[in-house]
Short mmCIF file of C-alpha atoms and ligand atoms in Angstrom, two decimals:
data_model
loop_
_atom_site.label_atom_id
_atom_site.label_comp_id
_atom_site.label_asym_id
_atom_site.label_seq_id
_atom_site.Cartn_x
_atom_site.Cartn_y
_atom_site.Cartn_z
CA MET A 235 -0.01 -0.03 -0.02
CA THR A 236 1.23 3.43 -0.73
CA THR A 237 0.19 6.71 0.66
CA ARG A 238 -0.62 9.55 -1.66
CA ARG A 239 0.12 12.76 0.23
CA ALA A 240 -0.71 14.78 -2.83
CA PHE A 241 -4.38 14.22 -2.12
CA LEU A 242 -4.89 17.26 0.14
CA GLY A 243 -3.28 19.64 -2.32
CA GLY A 244 -5.46 18.14 -5.00
CA ALA A 245 -8.61 18.47 -2.89
CA THR A 246 -7.93 22.17 -2.37
CA THR A 247 -7.81 22.79 -6.12
CA LEU A 248 -10.75 20.60 -6.79
CA ALA A 249 -13.11 21.45 -4.14
CA GLY A 250 -12.11 25.03 -3.35
CA ALA A 251 -13.30 26.98 -0.30
CA ALA A 252 -16.90 25.48 -0.71
CA ALA A 253 -15.73 22.06 0.47
CA ALA A 254 -14.10 23.58 3.43
CA ALA A 255 -17.39 25.03 4.46
CA SER A 256 -18.99 21.64 4.65
CA VAL A 257 -16.78 20.61 7.41
CA THR A 258 -15.95 23.92 8.88
CA ARG A 259 -12.70 25.72 8.17
CA ALA A 260 -10.90 24.26 11.21
CA GLY A 261 -12.02 20.68 10.32
CA ALA A 262 -10.87 21.04 6.75
CA ALA A 263 -7.50 22.16 7.91
CA GLY A 264 -7.32 19.20 10.08
CA LEU A 265 -8.24 16.57 7.46
CA PRO A 266 -6.57 13.32 8.00
CA GLU A 267 -4.59 11.89 5.27
CA ALA A 268 -6.41 9.66 2.75
CA PRO A 269 -4.33 6.57 2.48
CA TYR A 270 -4.40 4.91 -0.86
CA GLN A 271 -4.00 1.54 -2.48
CA ASP A 272 -2.12 1.71 -5.70
CA ASN A 273 -4.62 2.74 -8.45
CA PRO A 274 -4.86 0.61 -10.35
CA ALA A 275 -3.62 -2.02 -7.72
CA PRO A 276 -0.83 -3.82 -9.46
CA SER A 277 -2.11 -7.21 -8.47
CA GLY A 278 -5.25 -6.72 -6.28
CA ALA A 279 -3.48 -8.89 -3.65
CA THR A 280 -4.50 -9.28 -0.10
CA ALA A 281 -2.73 -6.96 2.18
CA ALA A 282 -1.30 -7.95 5.46
CA PRO A 283 -3.57 -7.47 8.35
CA LEU A 284 -3.32 -4.01 9.88
CA ALA A 285 -2.12 -4.28 13.44
CA PRO A 286 -3.62 -1.48 15.52
CA PRO A 287 -0.90 1.22 16.23
CA ASN A 288 -2.90 2.77 18.97
CA GLY A 289 -6.19 2.57 20.73
CA ARG A 290 -7.53 -0.66 22.29
CA PRO A 291 -5.95 -3.88 21.13
CA TYR A 292 -7.76 -6.29 18.80
CA HIS A 293 -7.04 -9.08 16.32
CA PRO A 294 -7.19 -7.64 12.93
CA VAL A 295 -9.18 -8.99 10.06
CA VAL A 296 -7.92 -10.05 6.59
CA THR A 297 -9.82 -8.46 3.71
CA LEU A 298 -9.47 -10.87 0.88
CA ASN A 299 -7.74 -9.08 -2.05
CA GLY A 300 -8.11 -5.90 -0.12
CA TRP A 301 -6.78 -3.86 2.79
CA SER A 302 -7.78 -1.96 6.08
CA LEU A 303 -7.89 1.74 6.36
CA PRO A 304 -5.29 3.33 8.65
CA TRP A 305 -6.68 5.99 10.97
CA ARG A 306 -5.47 9.02 12.87
CA MET A 307 -5.99 9.14 16.59
CA LYS A 308 -6.92 12.82 17.50
CA ASP A 309 -8.03 13.69 20.96
CA GLY A 310 -9.20 10.17 21.51
CA VAL A 311 -11.26 10.02 18.33
CA LYS A 312 -10.38 7.68 15.54
CA GLU A 313 -10.40 9.67 12.31
CA PHE A 314 -10.71 8.08 8.94
CA HIS A 315 -10.76 9.66 5.51
CA LEU A 316 -12.72 7.95 2.68
CA VAL A 317 -12.47 9.29 -0.83
CA ALA A 318 -15.36 8.32 -3.15
CA GLU A 319 -13.96 8.17 -6.71
CA PRO A 320 -13.60 6.37 -10.03
CA VAL A 321 -11.22 3.43 -9.87
CA VAL A 322 -9.80 0.83 -12.04
CA ARG A 323 -9.96 -2.66 -10.53
CA GLU A 324 -8.39 -5.80 -11.96
CA LEU A 325 -11.05 -8.44 -11.70
CA ALA A 326 -8.50 -11.10 -12.35
CA PRO A 327 -5.38 -11.19 -14.47
CA GLY A 328 -6.51 -10.47 -17.93
CA MET A 329 -9.39 -8.12 -17.16
CA GLN A 330 -9.80 -4.70 -15.68
CA ALA A 331 -13.05 -2.71 -14.95
CA ASN A 332 -13.86 0.85 -14.68
CA LEU A 333 -15.54 1.00 -11.38
CA TRP A 334 -16.41 3.54 -8.65
CA GLY A 335 -14.95 2.89 -5.15
CA TYR A 336 -13.16 4.46 -2.32
CA ASN A 337 -9.34 5.35 -1.93
CA GLY A 338 -8.39 3.86 -5.20
CA GLN A 339 -10.26 0.49 -4.92
CA SER A 340 -13.55 -1.35 -5.11
CA PRO A 341 -14.48 -2.46 -2.49
CA GLY A 342 -13.28 0.42 -0.39
CA PRO A 343 -10.84 -0.31 2.37
CA THR A 344 -12.21 -2.16 5.52
CA ILE A 345 -12.72 0.06 8.57
CA GLU A 346 -11.76 -1.61 11.87
CA VAL A 347 -12.75 -0.04 15.18
CA VAL A 348 -13.26 -1.20 18.76
CA GLU A 349 -16.62 -1.32 20.65
CA GLY A 350 -16.95 1.99 22.33
CA ASP A 351 -14.69 3.93 20.04
CA ARG A 352 -15.61 7.44 18.97
CA VAL A 353 -15.16 7.46 15.19
CA ARG A 354 -14.93 10.34 12.83
CA ILE A 355 -15.11 9.65 9.14
CA PHE A 356 -14.47 12.44 6.55
CA VAL A 357 -15.88 11.54 3.25
CA THR A 358 -14.60 13.47 0.09
CA ASN A 359 -16.55 13.15 -3.09
CA LYS A 360 -14.51 12.95 -6.20
CA LEU A 361 -17.31 11.33 -8.27
CA PRO A 362 -19.19 13.28 -11.01
CA GLU A 363 -22.37 13.04 -9.01
CA HIS A 364 -23.49 13.45 -5.38
CA THR A 365 -23.12 10.67 -2.98
CA SER A 366 -23.59 9.78 0.71
CA VAL A 367 -22.34 7.02 2.96
CA HIS A 368 -24.67 4.78 4.90
CA TRP A 369 -23.16 2.72 7.85
CA HIS A 370 -25.08 -0.52 7.39
CA GLY A 371 -25.95 -2.02 10.80
CA GLN A 372 -24.63 0.75 13.00
CA ILE A 373 -26.73 1.92 15.83
CA LEU A 374 -26.12 5.70 15.58
CA PRO A 375 -27.76 9.15 15.75
CA CYS A 376 -30.29 9.42 12.89
CA GLY A 377 -28.55 12.37 11.25
CA MET A 378 -25.43 10.19 10.69
CA ASP A 379 -27.27 7.37 8.92
CA GLY A 380 -26.21 8.66 5.45
CA VAL A 381 -29.50 8.46 3.54
CA THR A 382 -29.55 11.28 0.90
CA GLY A 383 -32.57 13.55 1.22
CA LEU A 384 -33.74 11.78 4.44
CA THR A 385 -30.98 12.39 6.93
CA GLN A 386 -28.61 14.68 5.00
CA PRO A 387 -28.28 16.53 1.71
CA GLY A 388 -26.06 14.45 -0.90
CA ILE A 389 -22.40 15.20 -0.71
CA ALA A 390 -21.88 17.26 -3.89
CA PRO A 391 -19.02 16.57 -6.18
CA GLY A 392 -15.78 18.15 -4.72
CA LYS A 393 -17.26 18.44 -1.19
CA THR A 394 -16.18 16.71 1.97
CA PHE A 395 -18.72 15.71 4.81
CA VAL A 396 -18.01 14.39 8.13
CA TYR A 397 -19.77 11.69 10.06
CA GLU A 398 -19.25 11.12 13.72
CA PHE A 399 -20.66 8.56 16.17
CA VAL A 400 -19.71 5.97 18.75
CA ALA A 401 -19.29 2.29 17.51
CA ARG A 402 -21.64 0.98 20.10
CA HIS A 403 -21.73 -2.81 19.37
CA ALA A 404 -19.17 -5.27 18.32
CA GLY A 405 -20.04 -7.04 15.08
CA THR A 406 -20.06 -7.20 11.30
CA PHE A 407 -21.07 -4.28 9.23
CA MET A 408 -20.61 -2.62 5.77
CA TYR A 409 -20.78 0.82 4.23
CA HIS A 410 -22.32 1.93 0.91
CA PRO A 411 -23.97 5.02 -0.67
CA HIS A 412 -27.59 5.67 -0.12
CA ALA A 413 -27.55 8.07 -3.21
CA ASP A 414 -28.29 7.12 -6.77
CA GLU A 415 -27.66 3.64 -5.35
CA MET A 416 -28.63 1.51 -8.27
CA GLN A 417 -25.95 3.24 -10.18
CA GLN A 418 -23.42 3.56 -7.41
CA MET A 419 -23.46 -0.02 -6.04
CA ALA A 420 -23.55 -1.47 -9.49
CA MET A 421 -20.30 0.41 -10.16
CA GLY A 422 -18.70 -1.07 -6.97
CA MET A 423 -19.16 1.28 -4.18
CA MET A 424 -19.17 -0.72 -0.90
CA GLY A 425 -16.83 -1.50 1.92
CA PHE A 426 -16.48 -3.69 4.99
CA TRP A 427 -16.77 -2.45 8.54
CA VAL A 428 -15.75 -4.56 11.69
CA THR A 429 -16.27 -3.36 15.21
CA HIS A 430 -14.09 -5.55 17.41
CA PRO A 431 -15.09 -6.52 21.04
CA LYS A 432 -13.84 -4.39 23.82
CA ASP A 433 -12.28 -7.52 25.33
CA PRO A 434 -10.20 -9.13 22.63
CA ARG A 435 -10.68 -12.51 24.33
CA GLN A 436 -14.37 -12.31 23.48
CA HIS A 437 -15.29 -14.02 20.15
CA ALA A 438 -11.51 -14.76 19.61
CA VAL A 439 -10.47 -16.49 16.46
CA GLU A 440 -7.10 -17.14 14.92
CA ARG A 441 -8.15 -16.18 11.41
CA ASP A 442 -10.84 -13.63 10.55
CA TYR A 443 -11.52 -13.12 6.85
CA VAL A 444 -13.89 -10.51 5.41
CA MET A 445 -15.53 -10.21 1.86
CA LEU A 446 -18.31 -8.37 0.15
CA LEU A 447 -20.19 -10.10 -2.71
CA GLY A 448 -20.72 -8.09 -5.73
CA ALA A 449 -22.20 -8.44 -9.24
CA TYR A 450 -21.35 -6.55 -12.40
CA ASP A 451 -22.61 -6.85 -16.00
CA ILE A 452 -19.63 -6.04 -18.36
CA GLU A 453 -20.10 -6.98 -22.06
CA PRO A 454 -17.22 -9.08 -23.16
CA GLY A 455 -14.62 -6.76 -24.68
CA SER A 456 -15.71 -3.71 -22.64
CA TYR A 457 -14.59 -2.18 -19.32
CA THR A 458 -17.57 -0.40 -17.78
CA PRO A 459 -20.47 -2.10 -16.10
CA ARG A 460 -24.04 -1.60 -17.37
CA THR A 461 -25.72 -0.38 -14.28
CA ASN A 462 -29.28 -0.73 -15.45
CA THR A 463 -29.02 -4.53 -15.32
CA MET A 464 -31.41 -5.95 -12.59
CA LEU A 465 -30.63 -9.63 -12.58
CA ASP A 466 -28.63 -10.90 -15.49
CA PHE A 467 -25.22 -10.03 -14.35
CA ASN A 468 -22.22 -11.85 -15.90
CA LEU A 469 -19.50 -11.45 -13.28
CA TRP A 470 -20.02 -12.43 -9.65
CA THR A 471 -17.40 -11.20 -7.31
CA ILE A 472 -15.69 -11.63 -4.03
CA ASN A 473 -14.34 -8.24 -3.06
CA SER A 474 -14.70 -7.15 -6.74
CA ARG A 475 -12.48 -10.13 -7.89
CA VAL A 476 -13.52 -13.24 -9.69
CA PHE A 477 -11.75 -16.73 -9.55
CA PRO A 478 -8.96 -17.42 -10.37
CA GLY A 479 -8.20 -13.79 -9.33
CA VAL A 480 -9.53 -14.34 -5.70
CA ASP A 481 -6.72 -15.17 -3.21
CA PRO A 482 -6.99 -18.41 -1.24
CA MET A 483 -7.93 -18.21 2.50
CA VAL A 484 -5.19 -19.81 4.54
CA ALA A 485 -5.53 -21.40 7.97
CA ARG A 486 -3.24 -23.40 10.24
CA LEU A 487 -4.66 -26.92 11.10
CA GLY A 488 -6.51 -26.40 14.34
CA ASP A 489 -7.13 -22.64 13.98
CA ARG A 490 -10.58 -21.37 14.79
CA VAL A 491 -11.55 -19.45 11.62
CA ARG A 492 -14.27 -16.77 10.93
CA ILE A 493 -15.32 -15.85 7.57
CA ARG A 494 -17.67 -12.73 7.26
CA VAL A 495 -19.61 -12.27 4.13
CA GLY A 496 -21.83 -9.43 3.10
CA ASN A 497 -24.15 -9.38 0.19
CA LEU A 498 -24.65 -6.06 -1.83
CA THR A 499 -25.86 -7.75 -5.00
CA MET A 500 -29.51 -8.04 -6.35
CA THR A 501 -29.86 -11.70 -5.49
CA ASN A 502 -29.09 -14.15 -2.69
CA HIS A 503 -25.88 -16.32 -2.48
CA PRO A 504 -25.92 -19.63 -0.77
CA ILE A 505 -22.25 -19.80 0.40
CA HIS A 506 -20.93 -23.31 0.85
CA LEU A 507 -17.77 -24.54 2.41
CA HIS A 508 -16.36 -28.08 1.80
CA GLY A 509 -14.87 -30.32 4.35
CA HIS A 510 -16.15 -28.60 7.51
CA ARG A 511 -19.27 -27.88 9.47
CA PHE A 512 -19.64 -24.32 10.55
CA GLU A 513 -22.00 -22.21 12.62
CA VAL A 514 -23.40 -18.71 11.95
CA ALA A 515 -21.84 -16.78 14.84
CA CYS A 516 -22.76 -13.33 13.84
CA THR A 517 -25.02 -11.30 11.50
CA ASP A 518 -25.14 -7.54 10.80
CA GLY A 519 -27.75 -7.59 13.71
CA GLY A 520 -25.25 -8.91 16.14
CA TRP A 521 -23.79 -12.03 17.77
CA VAL A 522 -25.81 -15.20 17.73
CA ARG A 523 -26.09 -16.71 21.18
CA PRO A 524 -24.28 -20.12 21.29
CA GLU A 525 -27.49 -21.97 22.20
CA ALA A 526 -29.22 -20.57 19.11
CA ARG A 527 -26.53 -21.77 16.67
CA TRP A 528 -26.83 -24.90 14.42
CA PRO A 529 -24.48 -26.76 12.19
CA GLU A 530 -24.40 -25.91 8.49
CA VAL A 531 -22.29 -26.46 5.42
CA SER A 532 -24.14 -23.83 3.34
CA VAL A 533 -25.53 -20.55 4.47
CA ASP A 534 -27.74 -18.36 2.28
CA VAL A 535 -26.64 -14.76 2.44
CA GLY A 536 -29.66 -12.74 1.39
CA VAL A 537 -29.59 -9.35 -0.36
CA GLY A 538 -28.39 -6.77 2.12
CA GLN A 539 -27.49 -9.37 4.69
CA MET A 540 -24.24 -10.34 6.35
CA ARG A 541 -23.25 -13.64 7.86
CA ALA A 542 -20.16 -14.58 9.87
CA ILE A 543 -19.51 -18.22 10.00
CA GLU A 544 -17.15 -19.92 12.43
CA PHE A 545 -15.45 -23.33 12.52
CA VAL A 546 -12.28 -25.10 13.58
CA ALA A 547 -10.12 -25.79 10.56
CA ASP A 548 -9.51 -29.42 11.62
CA ASN A 549 -9.43 -31.01 8.09
CA PRO A 550 -6.29 -30.36 6.16
CA GLY A 551 -6.62 -29.90 2.43
CA ASP A 552 -7.57 -27.48 -0.35
CA TRP A 553 -11.29 -26.80 0.30
CA ALA A 554 -13.71 -25.16 -2.16
CA PHE A 555 -15.52 -22.15 -0.74
CA HIS A 556 -18.03 -20.72 -3.27
CA CYS A 557 -21.57 -19.65 -3.96
CA HIS A 558 -23.77 -22.75 -4.63
CA LYS A 559 -25.57 -21.05 -7.67
CA SER A 560 -23.61 -22.66 -10.42
CA HIS A 561 -24.03 -19.68 -12.68
CA HIS A 562 -22.30 -17.60 -10.02
CA THR A 563 -19.04 -19.68 -10.25
CA MET A 564 -18.63 -18.66 -13.93
CA ASN A 565 -17.30 -15.58 -15.42
CA ALA A 566 -18.89 -13.56 -18.31
CA MET A 567 -20.97 -15.97 -20.35
CA GLY A 568 -23.83 -15.75 -22.93
CA HIS A 569 -27.05 -16.98 -21.35
CA GLU A 570 -28.67 -17.39 -24.76
CA VAL A 571 -26.99 -20.53 -25.70
CA PRO A 572 -29.10 -23.54 -26.45
CA ASN A 573 -28.48 -26.96 -24.64
CA LEU A 574 -27.24 -29.33 -27.39
CA ILE A 575 -26.63 -32.35 -25.07
CA GLY A 576 -27.68 -35.34 -27.25
CA VAL A 577 -27.82 -33.49 -30.52
CA ASP A 578 -25.57 -34.75 -33.20
CA HIS A 579 -24.12 -31.64 -34.80
CA ARG A 580 -21.05 -33.14 -36.62
CA GLY A 581 -20.23 -30.87 -39.37
CA VAL A 582 -22.59 -28.01 -38.28
CA ALA A 583 -19.87 -26.00 -36.51
CA GLU A 584 -17.59 -26.17 -39.61
CA LYS A 585 -20.47 -25.03 -41.88
CA ILE A 586 -21.36 -22.11 -39.53
CA ASN A 587 -17.71 -21.34 -39.23
CA ASP A 588 -17.63 -20.38 -42.96
CA LEU A 589 -20.35 -17.76 -42.15
CA ILE A 590 -19.22 -16.74 -38.70
CA PRO A 591 -15.53 -17.24 -38.15
CA GLY A 592 -14.65 -18.44 -34.57
CA TYR A 593 -18.07 -19.90 -33.99
CA MET A 594 -18.24 -22.98 -31.88
CA VAL A 595 -20.99 -25.32 -30.68
CA MET A 596 -21.29 -26.09 -27.08
CA GLY A 597 -20.77 -29.79 -26.35
CA ASP A 598 -23.05 -32.49 -27.42
CA ARG A 599 -21.58 -34.69 -24.78
CA GLY A 600 -22.08 -32.21 -22.02
CA GLY A 601 -19.28 -30.24 -23.40
CA SER A 602 -17.31 -29.15 -20.28
CA MET A 603 -16.69 -25.47 -21.05
CA GLY A 604 -13.50 -25.64 -19.12
CA ASP A 605 -11.85 -27.31 -22.20
CA MET A 606 -13.34 -24.85 -24.70
CA GLN A 607 -10.81 -22.74 -26.59
CA MET A 608 -12.93 -19.94 -27.83
CA PRO A 609 -11.31 -16.74 -29.11
CA LEU A 610 -12.06 -14.02 -26.65
CA PRO A 611 -12.41 -10.29 -27.08
CA GLU A 612 -9.89 -7.97 -25.39
CA ASN A 613 -10.26 -7.59 -21.69
CA THR A 614 -12.50 -10.59 -21.39
CA LEU A 615 -11.90 -13.56 -18.93
CA PRO A 616 -12.58 -17.16 -19.96
CA MET A 617 -15.88 -18.50 -18.39
CA MET A 618 -13.77 -20.76 -16.00
CA GLY A 619 -10.24 -19.97 -16.04
CA GLY A 620 -8.80 -21.69 -12.94
CA ARG A 621 -6.00 -24.21 -13.08
CA GLY A 622 -5.72 -26.78 -10.36
CA PRO A 623 -3.21 -29.44 -9.66
CA PHE A 624 -5.40 -32.06 -11.62
CA GLY A 625 -6.10 -29.89 -14.51
CA ASN A 626 -8.76 -27.32 -15.43
CA LEU A 627 -10.61 -26.06 -12.42
CA GLU A 628 -13.73 -25.46 -13.96
CA MET A 629 -14.70 -22.47 -11.86
CA GLY A 630 -14.81 -18.70 -12.11
CA GLY A 631 -16.71 -15.94 -10.23
CA MET A 632 -17.78 -16.41 -6.56
CA PHE A 633 -15.10 -19.15 -5.78
CA THR A 634 -11.96 -19.61 -3.83
CA VAL A 635 -10.16 -22.15 -1.96
CA LEU A 636 -9.55 -22.53 1.81
CA LYS A 637 -6.04 -23.95 2.28
CA ILE A 638 -5.62 -25.70 5.63
CA ARG A 639 -2.06 -26.80 6.62
CA GLU A 640 -0.20 -28.20 9.65
CA GLY A 641 2.39 -25.96 11.28
CA LEU A 642 1.87 -22.57 9.56
CA GLY A 643 3.11 -19.55 11.31
CA ARG A 644 0.58 -17.67 13.27
CA ASN A 645 0.48 -14.72 10.96
CA ASP A 646 1.34 -16.61 7.77
CA TYR A 647 -1.12 -15.80 5.12
CA ARG A 648 1.07 -16.71 2.15
CA ASP A 649 -0.42 -19.19 -0.43
CA PRO A 650 1.18 -22.52 0.64
CA GLY A 651 0.64 -24.07 -2.81
CA TRP A 652 -1.43 -27.02 -3.63
CA TYR A 653 -2.25 -29.66 -0.86
CA ARG A 654 -0.19 -32.78 -0.94
CA HIS A 655 -2.66 -35.55 -0.33
CA PRO A 656 -1.48 -38.58 1.78
CA ALA A 657 -1.07 -41.70 -0.30
CA GLY A 658 -4.22 -43.50 -1.18
CA THR A 659 -6.60 -40.64 -0.26
CA VAL A 660 -7.25 -39.38 -3.78
CA ALA A 661 -10.13 -40.44 -5.96
CA ARG A 662 -8.69 -42.50 -8.87
CA GLU A 663 -9.54 -44.50 -11.87
CA TRP A 664 -10.73 -47.92 -11.30
CA THR A 665 -9.68 -50.71 -13.66
CA GLY A 666 -10.57 -53.83 -11.67
CA GLU A 667 -13.70 -55.93 -11.28
CA LEU A 668 -16.91 -53.97 -11.10
CA PRO A 669 -20.02 -54.85 -9.02
CA ALA A 670 -23.22 -54.84 -11.28
CA PRO A 671 -24.83 -51.30 -11.15
CA VAL A 672 -28.25 -51.09 -9.74
CA GLN A 673 -30.69 -49.24 -11.90
CA ALA A 674 -34.15 -47.81 -11.63
CA PRO A 675 -36.67 -49.83 -13.60
CA MET A 676 -37.00 -48.68 -17.12
CA GLN A 677 -40.40 -46.82 -17.51
CA THR A 678 -41.48 -47.22 -21.24
CA PRO A 679 -44.17 -44.91 -22.48
CA LYS A 680 -46.34 -48.02 -22.98
CA ALA A 681 -46.08 -49.15 -19.39
CA ALA A 682 -46.54 -45.62 -18.11
CA ALA A 683 -49.68 -44.88 -20.30
CA ALA A 684 -53.14 -45.27 -18.69
CA PRO A 685 -55.34 -48.12 -20.12
CA ALA A 686 -57.70 -47.12 -22.88
CA ASP A 687 -60.85 -47.77 -20.74
CA GLY A 688 -59.65 -45.32 -18.25
CA ALA A 689 -59.64 -47.79 -15.37
CA VAL A 690 -56.96 -47.01 -12.82
CA SER A 691 -54.18 -49.63 -12.73
CA ALA A 692 -51.36 -50.08 -10.39
CA ARG A 693 -47.99 -51.18 -11.51
CA LYS A 694 -46.22 -53.39 -8.99
CA PRO A 695 -42.63 -52.14 -8.47
CA GLN A 696 -40.12 -54.54 -9.89
CA THR A 697 -37.63 -55.96 -7.47
CA HIS A 698 -34.09 -54.86 -7.97
CA ARG A 699 -31.64 -57.62 -8.99
CA HIS A 700 -28.47 -57.54 -6.95
CU1 CU B 1091 -24.24 -16.57 -5.87
#
């Protein structure tokens, strides 16, 4: 992460005296620095957790492919500075998107505070239209709630507003605009917020990951999302990245792990973790009492909801973590493609190819798209571009891998590479004797048809042969 000190000078030119008036002259003179992630981020890589330099201690979270916003402590108040602005985000190597975000990135940086902290957040608007910031889930004075027209006027381009409140409850929250929100959220304006417990022993975990789910509709070959799309998005993101551009989550064998997920898309996402059972320990409404939790392997994160799941990483391996909607684990694709399973189209593709160069038919044998070699327009990702230790990893979009390893360092979040499976524990081809398969009885149209006289007849189930 780099810090762009030039910002304050820039703001003076851009905003002029009017901006200063919004926060009072004294406030503007005292604006804290706006820390920046490189723009465009060279790799969109996950930053190391931000250890608190002052204030009450806490165990920091890890923002997958993101970072946490440093603050300035002023007279006992934690001061943050968010800058709403156009950004360029690499969704995965090979594709960049023109988005809107905060401090150089979409999603914006994660804000981490401690229960009871007084927080002051300066928001400078460098967008071409007004904005506001709503602090989703916070219990705060109404006038700090960030709803344009209802609790404040919009922050006009070039102006800076200040929000101030006490972070009253520990928990899992997010921030996003309540101003032209269809446009602004579809452009990537969102960020995570974690309020840590006053007592760091409370709700303690060894690894604490945070992510926001997003959705973009970016035509293959283009860079800017179509913001009027309601449901048919083609890029489903974790912190505005798609697999294989999403970093793995790493845990040491035996660690207690928390993964916090917020959903700012237009549909629900059933988030599924392999190899473990977890409990929902926290929502954006607060902590779930232990006696009210139950085991799950998938949890549906509804629109505008947040869920923090917890489990002990007691099963070593490379475990898939993904949205269970299969279209959400693919990158930009055409949805108008007919299903040709079972259709013999030998020679058809060649004939069409004479008319439309580059045309290809999707498989008549199921045609795993992971093996398709279709010419792609510039700045377009393959539908499923991942590469695993056993070949094509036929996933994109809302997918990543939880890598659990023995003996990792406490603060080691580096990718440990692919899992080395103990001998004899990997599914393999079988070439020996096969037991006879048991099949459902064949139901012919004749047998299924009702008798001509209309009488009801019951067909005895056949006994299976073993
Ligand atoms: Cu999904």
